[in-house]
């Protein structure tokens, strides 16, 4: 029984850590598209230029996409089958926690610098936390028809960290989890 308790704590900690850093992912696709025919890609500069993030973050996202596409057997080409575009949104999220449990109190004896004797009190408090909720859309467009054939969306908390390595890792996590949904036929078989 003691071993089960010892195992439970690290497992609970792991679940807590992964739930805090997870990315919520959705994807949609054109059911008539032949995803087996797509072997090459290029970035759709016009769409990427419209993304409202820093150029440094765009570079990080595009490098992460290049890695993931390469891992899936795609090659970068000047005459690609797919065009890859990105779109981003971010929203500030403010959570207010009110810890005021109402009126109440406790009687007791104690010392205060001015007197000894009974006292009465109540407590509570409010705490506020702010975070940035970010969304990254990755669009795959058929280069021959200029039609969107697949879209992946990742939503999660962005850390406003000054640590560039952590920022880079979070971007890689977003891109990786979004592109796990591609191709849709492989996802449907899971």
mmCIF file of C-alpha atoms in Angstrom:
data_model
loop_
_atom_site.group_PDB
_atom_site.id
_atom_site.type_symbol
_atom_site.label_atom_id
_atom_site.label_comp_id
_atom_site.label_asym_id
_atom_site.label_seq_id
_atom_site.Cartn_x
_atom_site.Cartn_y
_atom_site.Cartn_z
ATOM 1 C CA UNK A 1 0.000 0.000 0.000
ATOM 2 C CA UNK A 2 2.904 2.310 0.815
ATOM 3 C CA UNK A 3 4.367 1.734 -2.678
ATOM 4 C CA UNK A 4 1.098 2.749 -4.292
ATOM 5 C CA UNK A 5 1.080 6.015 -2.328
ATOM 6 C CA UNK A 6 4.699 6.706 -3.295
ATOM 7 C CA UNK A 7 3.877 6.084 -6.957
ATOM 8 C CA UNK A 8 0.732 8.195 -6.812
ATOM 9 C CA UNK A 9 2.467 11.448 -5.874
ATOM 10 C CA UNK A 10 4.849 11.612 -8.883
ATOM 11 C CA UNK A 11 2.011 10.549 -11.186
ATOM 12 C CA UNK A 12 -0.233 13.283 -9.818
ATOM 13 C CA UNK A 13 2.590 15.816 -10.208
ATOM 14 C CA UNK A 14 3.141 14.719 -13.823
ATOM 15 C CA UNK A 15 -0.565 15.106 -14.629
ATOM 16 C CA UNK A 16 -0.569 18.569 -13.036
ATOM 17 C CA UNK A 17 2.522 19.702 -14.959
ATOM 18 C CA UNK A 18 1.267 18.418 -18.317
ATOM 19 C CA UNK A 19 -2.186 19.918 -17.806
ATOM 20 C CA UNK A 20 -0.633 23.333 -17.170
ATOM 21 C CA UNK A 21 1.480 23.253 -20.309
ATOM 22 C CA UNK A 22 -0.827 21.472 -22.701
ATOM 23 C CA UNK A 23 -2.065 22.826 -25.975
ATOM 24 C CA UNK A 24 -5.692 22.320 -26.962
ATOM 25 C CA UNK A 25 -5.736 21.263 -30.601
ATOM 26 C CA UNK A 26 -8.462 21.185 -33.244
ATOM 27 C CA UNK A 27 -8.195 20.437 -36.938
ATOM 28 C CA UNK A 28 -10.468 20.513 -39.954
ATOM 29 C CA UNK A 29 -9.978 19.376 -43.521
ATOM 30 C CA UNK A 30 -11.501 19.023 -46.974
ATOM 31 C CA UNK A 31 -12.827 15.463 -47.208
ATOM 32 C CA UNK A 32 -12.367 15.439 -50.983
ATOM 33 C CA UNK A 33 -8.660 16.301 -50.866
ATOM 34 C CA UNK A 34 -6.172 13.533 -51.700
ATOM 35 C CA UNK A 35 -3.643 13.911 -48.886
ATOM 36 C CA UNK A 36 -1.517 11.044 -50.262
ATOM 37 C CA UNK A 37 -0.640 13.227 -53.272
ATOM 38 C CA UNK A 38 1.025 15.950 -51.208
ATOM 39 C CA UNK A 39 4.778 15.490 -50.945
ATOM 40 C CA UNK A 40 6.273 18.993 -51.072
ATOM 41 C CA UNK A 41 5.588 22.377 -49.506
ATOM 42 C CA UNK A 42 6.615 26.026 -49.440
ATOM 43 C CA UNK A 43 5.667 28.876 -47.153
ATOM 44 C CA UNK A 44 2.919 31.220 -48.318
ATOM 45 C CA UNK A 45 4.683 34.531 -47.740
ATOM 46 C CA UNK A 46 1.586 36.702 -48.264
ATOM 47 C CA UNK A 47 -0.298 34.920 -45.468
ATOM 48 C CA UNK A 48 2.687 34.752 -43.134
ATOM 49 C CA UNK A 49 3.399 38.478 -43.503
ATOM 50 C CA UNK A 50 -0.104 39.205 -42.142
ATOM 51 C CA UNK A 51 0.497 37.292 -38.888
ATOM 52 C CA UNK A 52 0.595 39.866 -36.099
ATOM 53 C CA UNK A 53 3.585 38.644 -34.118
ATOM 54 C CA UNK A 54 7.224 39.631 -34.015
ATOM 55 C CA UNK A 55 9.449 38.633 -36.896
ATOM 56 C CA UNK A 56 11.570 36.633 -34.441
ATOM 57 C CA UNK A 57 8.563 34.583 -33.319
ATOM 58 C CA UNK A 58 7.569 34.066 -36.976
ATOM 59 C CA UNK A 59 11.042 32.655 -37.639
ATOM 60 C CA UNK A 60 10.705 30.346 -34.632
ATOM 61 C CA UNK A 61 7.310 29.102 -35.812
ATOM 62 C CA UNK A 62 8.506 28.568 -39.395
ATOM 63 C CA UNK A 63 11.604 26.654 -38.224
ATOM 64 C CA UNK A 64 9.386 24.439 -36.052
ATOM 65 C CA UNK A 65 7.048 23.826 -39.021
ATOM 66 C CA UNK A 66 10.037 22.968 -41.261
ATOM 67 C CA UNK A 67 11.204 20.393 -38.694
ATOM 68 C CA UNK A 68 7.743 18.829 -38.345
ATOM 69 C CA UNK A 69 7.115 18.731 -42.114
ATOM 70 C CA UNK A 70 10.527 17.147 -42.681
ATOM 71 C CA UNK A 71 9.751 14.550 -39.992
ATOM 72 C CA UNK A 72 6.596 13.688 -41.969
ATOM 73 C CA UNK A 73 8.541 13.133 -45.202
ATOM 74 C CA UNK A 74 7.780 16.473 -46.880
ATOM 75 C CA UNK A 75 10.424 18.354 -48.852
ATOM 76 C CA UNK A 76 10.621 22.088 -49.324
ATOM 77 C CA UNK A 77 10.180 23.009 -52.999
ATOM 78 C CA UNK A 78 9.931 25.989 -55.345
ATOM 79 C CA UNK A 79 7.044 24.208 -57.091
ATOM 80 C CA UNK A 80 5.233 22.736 -54.060
ATOM 81 C CA UNK A 81 2.090 20.652 -53.705
ATOM 82 C CA UNK A 82 1.115 22.588 -50.552
ATOM 83 C CA UNK A 83 1.488 26.153 -49.389
ATOM 84 C CA UNK A 84 1.840 26.620 -45.639
ATOM 85 C CA UNK A 85 0.447 29.735 -44.003
ATOM 86 C CA UNK A 86 0.087 30.778 -40.379
ATOM 87 C CA UNK A 87 -2.261 33.037 -38.473
ATOM 88 C CA UNK A 88 -2.058 34.021 -34.806
ATOM 89 C CA UNK A 89 -4.330 35.481 -32.158
ATOM 90 C CA UNK A 90 -3.675 36.317 -28.569
ATOM 91 C CA UNK A 91 -5.903 37.376 -25.741
ATOM 92 C CA UNK A 92 -5.196 38.479 -22.196
ATOM 93 C CA UNK A 93 -6.912 36.346 -19.581
ATOM 94 C CA UNK A 94 -7.450 37.690 -16.082
ATOM 95 C CA UNK A 95 -8.593 35.393 -13.286
ATOM 96 C CA UNK A 96 -9.851 36.886 -10.030
ATOM 97 C CA UNK A 97 -10.023 34.608 -7.032
ATOM 98 C CA UNK A 98 -12.107 35.874 -4.141
ATOM 99 C CA UNK A 99 -11.142 34.161 -0.923
ATOM 100 C CA UNK A 100 -13.589 36.084 1.236
ATOM 101 C CA UNK A 101 -15.671 33.365 2.812
ATOM 102 C CA UNK A 102 -18.207 35.768 4.247
ATOM 103 C CA UNK A 103 -18.620 37.265 7.670
ATOM 104 C CA UNK A 104 -17.523 35.173 10.514
ATOM 105 C CA UNK A 105 -15.030 35.141 13.216
ATOM 106 C CA UNK A 106 -13.597 33.503 16.233
ATOM 107 C CA UNK A 107 -13.482 34.542 19.844
ATOM 108 C CA UNK A 108 -10.367 33.938 21.837
ATOM 109 C CA UNK A 109 -7.848 35.290 24.247
ATOM 110 C CA UNK A 110 -4.597 36.724 23.089
ATOM 111 C CA UNK A 111 -2.041 39.445 23.441
ATOM 112 C CA UNK A 112 -1.981 42.671 21.566
ATOM 113 C CA UNK A 113 0.568 45.395 22.333
ATOM 114 C CA UNK A 114 -2.157 47.551 23.905
ATOM 115 C CA UNK A 115 -4.115 45.040 25.933
ATOM 116 C CA UNK A 116 -4.851 41.473 26.975
ATOM 117 C CA UNK A 117 -8.291 40.091 26.490
ATOM 118 C CA UNK A 118 -10.864 38.705 24.141
ATOM 119 C CA UNK A 119 -10.904 39.569 20.445
ATOM 120 C CA UNK A 120 -12.995 39.089 17.358
ATOM 121 C CA UNK A 121 -11.964 39.101 13.689
ATOM 122 C CA UNK A 122 -12.740 38.013 10.174
ATOM 123 C CA UNK A 123 -10.657 37.453 7.104
ATOM 124 C CA UNK A 124 -10.515 36.829 3.432
ATOM 125 C CA UNK A 125 -8.757 38.246 0.424
ATOM 126 C CA UNK A 126 -8.668 38.559 -3.306
ATOM 127 C CA UNK A 127 -5.918 37.483 -5.658
ATOM 128 C CA UNK A 128 -5.595 38.265 -9.343
ATOM 129 C CA UNK A 129 -3.564 36.411 -11.942
ATOM 130 C CA UNK A 130 -3.083 37.327 -15.576
ATOM 131 C CA UNK A 131 -1.921 35.177 -18.470
ATOM 132 C CA UNK A 132 -1.860 35.366 -22.234
ATOM 133 C CA UNK A 133 -3.965 32.842 -24.148
ATOM 134 C CA UNK A 134 -2.557 32.327 -27.627
ATOM 135 C CA UNK A 135 -3.899 30.660 -30.761
ATOM 136 C CA UNK A 136 -1.786 29.468 -33.661
ATOM 137 C CA UNK A 137 -3.443 28.429 -36.908
ATOM 138 C CA UNK A 138 -1.528 26.447 -39.500
ATOM 139 C CA UNK A 139 -3.194 26.398 -42.921
ATOM 140 C CA UNK A 140 -2.264 23.992 -45.721
ATOM 141 C CA UNK A 141 -3.368 25.222 -49.139
ATOM 142 C CA UNK A 142 -3.400 23.137 -52.327
ATOM 143 C CA UNK A 143 -1.035 25.008 -54.661
ATOM 144 C CA UNK A 144 -2.848 23.914 -57.856
ATOM 145 C CA UNK A 145 -6.373 24.856 -56.770
ATOM 146 C CA UNK A 146 -5.461 27.609 -54.252
ATOM 147 C CA UNK A 147 -7.975 26.063 -51.847
ATOM 148 C CA UNK A 148 -7.541 25.428 -48.156
ATOM 149 C CA UNK A 149 -7.362 21.655 -47.641
ATOM 150 C CA UNK A 150 -6.351 21.420 -43.978
ATOM 151 C CA UNK A 151 -6.287 23.710 -40.966
ATOM 152 C CA UNK A 152 -4.894 23.033 -37.520
ATOM 153 C CA UNK A 153 -5.418 25.259 -34.517
ATOM 154 C CA UNK A 154 -3.578 25.168 -31.207
ATOM 155 C CA UNK A 155 -4.700 27.150 -28.175
ATOM 156 C CA UNK A 156 -2.751 27.417 -24.962
ATOM 157 C CA UNK A 157 -1.172 29.678 -22.412
ATOM 158 C CA UNK A 158 1.840 31.588 -23.585
ATOM 159 C CA UNK A 159 4.503 32.272 -21.043
ATOM 160 C CA UNK A 160 5.678 35.846 -21.002
ATOM 161 C CA UNK A 161 9.182 34.709 -20.269
ATOM 162 C CA UNK A 162 12.435 36.434 -20.971
ATOM 163 C CA UNK A 163 14.042 33.010 -21.295
ATOM 164 C CA UNK A 164 14.401 32.567 -25.063
ATOM 165 C CA UNK A 165 15.049 28.825 -24.784
ATOM 166 C CA UNK A 166 11.739 28.305 -22.936
ATOM 167 C CA UNK A 167 9.918 30.452 -25.492
ATOM 168 C CA UNK A 168 11.411 28.436 -28.349
ATOM 169 C CA UNK A 169 10.435 25.176 -26.638
ATOM 170 C CA UNK A 170 6.828 26.356 -26.157
ATOM 171 C CA UNK A 171 6.560 27.299 -29.852
ATOM 172 C CA UNK A 172 7.903 23.875 -30.864
ATOM 173 C CA UNK A 173 5.332 22.263 -28.564
ATOM 174 C CA UNK A 174 2.477 24.237 -30.180
ATOM 175 C CA UNK A 175 3.560 23.354 -33.732
ATOM 176 C CA UNK A 176 4.253 19.708 -32.936
ATOM 177 C CA UNK A 177 0.894 19.123 -31.286
ATOM 178 C CA UNK A 178 -0.985 20.883 -34.086
ATOM 179 C CA UNK A 179 0.741 18.927 -36.851
ATOM 180 C CA UNK A 180 0.152 15.623 -35.018
ATOM 181 C CA UNK A 181 -3.355 15.995 -36.487
ATOM 182 C CA UNK A 182 -1.977 15.810 -40.052
ATOM 183 C CA UNK A 183 -2.703 13.934 -42.268
ATOM 184 C CA UNK A 184 -6.348 13.574 -41.262
ATOM 185 C CA UNK A 185 -6.644 9.992 -42.573
ATOM 186 C CA UNK A 186 -3.890 8.803 -40.230
ATOM 187 C CA UNK A 187 -5.515 10.603 -37.302
ATOM 188 C CA UNK A 188 -8.885 9.007 -38.060
ATOM 189 C CA UNK A 189 -7.294 5.533 -37.921
ATOM 190 C CA UNK A 190 -5.883 6.080 -34.404
#
